[in-house]
Coordinates of C-alpha atoms and ligand atoms in Angstrom, one line a residue:
X1 CA 1.5 -20.4 4.7
X2 CA -1.5 -21.8 3.2
X3 CA -4.3 -20.3 3.6
X4 CA -7.2 -19.8 1.0
X5 CA -9.9 -17.5 0.2
X6 CA -12.9 -19.9 0.6
X7 CA -14.8 -17.5 -1.4
X8 CA -18.0 -19.8 -0.7
X9 CA -18.0 -18.7 2.7
X10 CA -18.9 -15.0 2.2
X11 CA -22.2 -14.0 3.2
X12 CA -24.6 -11.7 1.8
X13 CA -23.9 -8.9 4.2
X14 CA -19.8 -9.2 3.1
X15 CA -20.7 -8.8 -0.2
X16 CA -23.2 -6.2 0.5
X17 CA -20.2 -4.2 2.7
X18 CA -17.8 -4.6 -0.5
X19 CA -20.5 -3.1 -2.6
X20 CA -21.3 -0.1 -0.3
X21 CA -17.5 0.5 0.3
X22 CA -16.9 0.1 -3.7
X23 CA -19.5 2.6 -4.9
X24 CA -18.6 5.2 -2.0
X25 CA -14.5 5.1 -3.4
X26 CA -15.6 4.7 -6.7
X27 CA -18.0 8.3 -6.3
X28 CA -15.2 9.8 -4.3
X29 CA -11.5 9.0 -5.9
X30 CA -12.0 10.1 -9.8
X31 CA -10.4 13.8 -9.0
X32 CA -8.3 12.6 -6.1
X33 CA -6.3 9.5 -7.0
X34 CA -4.1 9.0 -9.9
X35 CA -5.6 7.9 -13.1
X36 CA -3.6 4.5 -13.3
X37 CA -5.3 3.6 -10.1
X38 CA -8.9 3.8 -11.6
X39 CA -7.3 2.3 -14.6
X40 CA -6.1 -0.5 -12.9
X41 CA -9.4 -1.2 -10.9
X42 CA -10.6 -2.2 -14.6
X43 CA -7.6 -4.4 -15.5
X44 CA -8.0 -6.3 -12.8
X45 CA -11.8 -6.9 -13.0
X46 CA -13.3 -5.5 -10.1
X47 CA -16.8 -5.4 -9.8
X48 CA -19.3 -3.3 -7.4
X49 CA -21.4 -6.2 -7.0
X50 CA -19.2 -8.8 -5.1
X51 CA -16.0 -9.7 -3.1
X52 CA -13.1 -10.1 -6.2
X53 CA -12.1 -14.0 -6.2
X54 CA -8.5 -13.9 -5.6
X55 CA -8.1 -16.5 -8.5
X56 CA -10.0 -14.6 -10.8
X57 CA -7.8 -11.2 -9.9
X58 CA -4.8 -13.5 -10.8
X59 CA -5.6 -14.5 -14.0
X60 CA -5.4 -11.1 -15.1
X61 CA -2.8 -9.4 -13.1
X62 CA -0.3 -12.0 -13.1
X63 CA -0.1 -11.1 -17.3
X64 CA 0.4 -7.5 -16.6
X65 CA 3.5 -7.6 -14.2
X66 CA 4.1 -11.0 -12.8
X67 CA 2.8 -10.4 -9.2
X68 CA -0.2 -11.7 -7.6
X69 CA -2.0 -11.8 -4.6
X70 CA -2.1 -14.4 -1.9
X71 CA -4.3 -15.2 1.1
X72 CA -3.0 -14.3 4.3
X73 CA -4.0 -15.0 7.9
X74 CA -4.3 -11.6 9.0
X75 CA -1.1 -9.5 10.0
X76 CA 1.9 -11.2 8.7
X77 CA 5.5 -10.7 10.3
X78 CA 7.8 -8.7 8.3
X79 CA 10.3 -11.6 7.3
X80 CA 7.2 -13.6 5.5
X81 CA 5.8 -10.0 4.5
X82 CA 9.0 -8.8 2.6
X83 CA 9.9 -12.3 1.7
X84 CA 6.1 -13.0 0.0
X85 CA 6.5 -9.6 -2.0
X86 CA 10.1 -9.8 -3.0
X87 CA 9.1 -13.2 -4.6
X88 CA 5.6 -11.0 -6.2
X89 CA 3.4 -12.7 -4.2
X90 CA 1.1 -9.8 -2.3
X91 CA -0.3 -10.9 1.0
X92 CA -3.6 -10.1 1.4
X93 CA -6.2 -10.8 4.2
X94 CA -9.4 -12.4 3.1
X95 CA -12.3 -10.9 5.9
X96 CA -14.4 -8.1 5.4
X97 CA -15.3 -5.7 8.1
X98 CA -19.0 -5.9 9.1
X99 CA -21.9 -3.1 8.4
X100 CA -20.8 -1.9 11.8
X101 CA -17.4 -1.4 11.8
X102 CA -17.7 0.7 8.1
X103 CA -15.1 3.4 9.0
X104 CA -13.2 2.6 11.8
X105 CA -10.6 -0.7 12.0
X106 CA -8.1 -1.7 13.7
X107 CA -6.0 -3.8 11.4
X108 CA -6.5 -3.8 7.4
X109 CA -9.4 -5.8 6.2
X110 CA -9.4 -7.0 2.6
X111 CA -10.7 -4.1 1.2
X112 CA -7.8 -2.2 2.6
X113 CA -5.7 -5.3 1.3
X114 CA -7.4 -5.9 -2.4
X115 CA -9.2 -2.4 -3.2
X116 CA -6.7 -0.2 -2.2
X117 CA -3.5 -2.0 -3.3
X118 CA -4.3 -4.7 -6.0
X119 CA -4.9 -2.1 -9.0
X120 CA -1.7 -0.4 -8.5
X121 CA -0.4 -3.8 -8.7
X122 CA -1.4 -3.3 -12.6
X123 CA 1.8 -1.0 -12.9
X124 CA 5.0 -2.2 -14.0
X125 CA 7.3 -0.1 -12.8
X126 CA 5.8 0.7 -9.4
X127 CA 5.9 -3.2 -8.9
X128 CA 9.5 -3.1 -9.8
X129 CA 10.1 -0.6 -6.8
X130 CA 7.8 -2.7 -4.3
X131 CA 9.5 -6.2 -5.1
X132 CA 13.4 -4.6 -4.7
X133 CA 12.5 -2.7 -1.5
X134 CA 10.8 -5.8 0.0
X135 CA 14.2 -7.8 -1.2
X136 CA 16.3 -5.3 0.4
X137 CA 14.2 -5.6 3.4
X138 CA 15.4 -9.1 3.2
X139 CA 19.1 -8.4 4.3
X140 CA 18.4 -6.5 7.6
X141 CA 15.5 -8.9 9.0
X142 CA 18.2 -9.4 11.9
X143 CA 17.9 -5.5 12.3
X144 CA 14.3 -4.5 13.5
X145 CA 16.2 -1.1 13.9
X146 CA 17.0 -0.9 10.1
X147 CA 13.5 -2.6 9.1
X148 CA 11.6 0.2 11.0
X149 CA 13.4 2.7 8.9
X150 CA 12.9 1.2 5.9
X151 CA 9.3 0.6 6.4
X152 CA 8.7 4.6 6.8
X153 CA 9.9 4.4 3.4
X154 CA 7.2 2.0 2.3
X155 CA 4.7 3.8 4.8
X156 CA 5.2 7.0 2.7
X157 CA 5.0 5.8 -0.5
X158 CA 2.9 2.6 -0.6
X159 CA 0.4 2.9 1.8
X160 CA 0.3 6.6 2.4
X161 CA 2.1 8.5 -0.9
X162 CA 0.5 11.4 -3.2
X163 CA 1.9 12.1 -6.5
X164 CA 2.7 15.6 -7.7
X165 CA 3.5 17.1 -10.9
X166 CA 4.5 20.8 -11.1
X167 CA 1.9 23.0 -11.2
X168 CA -0.3 20.4 -10.4
X169 CA -2.7 19.3 -7.9
X170 CA -2.0 16.4 -5.3
X171 CA -3.5 12.8 -6.3
X172 CA -3.4 9.3 -4.2
X173 CA -1.1 6.3 -5.2
X174 CA -0.8 5.1 -1.4
X175 CA -3.3 2.3 -0.8
X176 CA -4.0 3.2 2.8
X177 CA -5.6 6.9 1.9
X178 CA -7.3 4.8 -1.3
X179 CA -9.0 2.7 0.7
X180 CA -10.3 5.1 3.7
X181 CA -13.3 7.6 2.4
X182 CA -12.2 10.0 5.3
X183 CA -8.2 10.5 4.3
X184 CA -8.5 10.7 0.7
X185 CA -10.4 13.6 1.4
X186 CA -8.4 15.2 3.7
X187 CA -5.2 14.2 2.0
X188 CA -5.1 16.0 -1.5
X189 CA -7.1 19.0 0.4
X190 CA -5.4 22.1 1.3
X191 CA -5.5 20.9 5.0
X192 CA -2.6 18.4 4.8
X193 CA 0.7 19.3 4.6
X194 CA 3.0 17.8 1.7
X195 CA 6.8 17.3 1.4
X196 CA 8.3 16.5 -1.8
X197 CA 9.6 12.7 -1.5
X198 CA 13.0 12.7 -0.3
X199 CA 14.6 9.6 1.4
X200 CA 16.3 11.2 4.2
X201 CA 13.7 13.5 5.4
X202 CA 11.1 9.9 5.4
X203 CA 13.7 8.3 6.6
X204 CA 14.0 10.7 9.9
X205 CA 9.8 11.0 9.9
X206 CA 8.1 8.3 12.0
X207 CA 4.5 7.7 11.8
X208 CA 1.2 7.0 13.1
X209 CA -0.8 4.0 12.4
X210 CA -4.0 5.3 14.7
X211 CA -5.0 8.1 12.6
X212 CA -5.2 10.1 9.9
X213 CA -1.3 11.2 8.7
X214 CA 0.0 14.2 10.0
X215 CA 2.3 14.9 6.8
X216 CA 2.4 13.1 3.1
X217 CA 5.0 12.8 0.7
X218 CA 4.8 13.3 -2.8
X219 CA 6.4 11.9 -6.0
X220 CA 6.2 13.2 -9.8
X221 CA 6.7 10.0 -11.2
X222 CA 7.3 6.2 -10.4
X223 CA 10.7 5.9 -12.1
X224 CA 11.6 8.6 -9.0
X225 CA 11.1 6.0 -6.5
X226 CA 13.1 3.2 -8.6
X227 CA 16.0 5.9 -9.1
X228 CA 15.4 6.5 -5.1
X229 CA 16.5 2.5 -4.4
X230 CA 20.3 3.3 -4.4
X231 CA 20.0 5.9 -1.6
X232 CA 17.6 4.1 0.4
X233 CA 20.3 1.4 0.0
X234 CA 23.1 3.3 1.0
X235 CA 21.2 4.8 3.7
X236 CA 20.4 1.6 5.0
X237 CA 24.0 0.3 5.0
X238 CA 25.2 3.2 6.6
X239 CA 22.8 2.3 9.9
X240 CA 24.1 -1.2 9.6
X241 CA 27.5 0.2 10.0
X242 CA 27.0 2.2 12.8
X243 CA 25.4 -0.2 15.3
X244 CA 28.6 -2.2 14.3
X245 CA 30.9 0.1 15.9
X246 CA 32.2 -1.5 18.7
X247 CA 30.9 1.0 22.3
X248 CA 33.7 3.4 23.1
Ligands
LIG1 FE1 -1.9 -1.8 3.1

């Protein structure tokens, strides 16, 4: 994969879309997102005026956690996706939605991939979880059924995770929520169903891609994610054994 961002090809409309979405979420997220996300936005140096340049992002990001952003040609397959992330290279698409697509997208664009994901990549313990979960996936590339279960963990944490400390309001850390104006309001409201983070519960819970989630899982610290890795590994290993038993 050798796709570059080709920064000079962005049109004035592309930059305007970024500005519009950026302003909208900067207004919307302060009492909804975890503070580390907002701090991360500053650390990676995003500005409201223009689409971030991956090269500039990486100069700030890499010294913090070792992660860098690499340009991806749209959705990448599981093998490449997990391989890149295990190597601390986060694949981000380079295209940006049009004005006509502001709130509806069939697949993630760079506002999701960059605005939603990159600020979290400034948090070392989050990055360690992400890289190790992806490394775990590499052992199961021959088993789509197990990758599907592991993807549920990715989905309900990295993409749609909430953070809640005892007695506190839920806050957003999932990138899929952070980049969506509608879901960022719904997810932390009293309207949504929220469960405590639980590995087995998540492994048993399928998800929907086409619309807002019908439930969310709340962690109380990023350490909790890291500490859950052995339990995830154990459950996935059990799934492999199960399928390998000879048919009766
Ligand atoms: Fe994403």
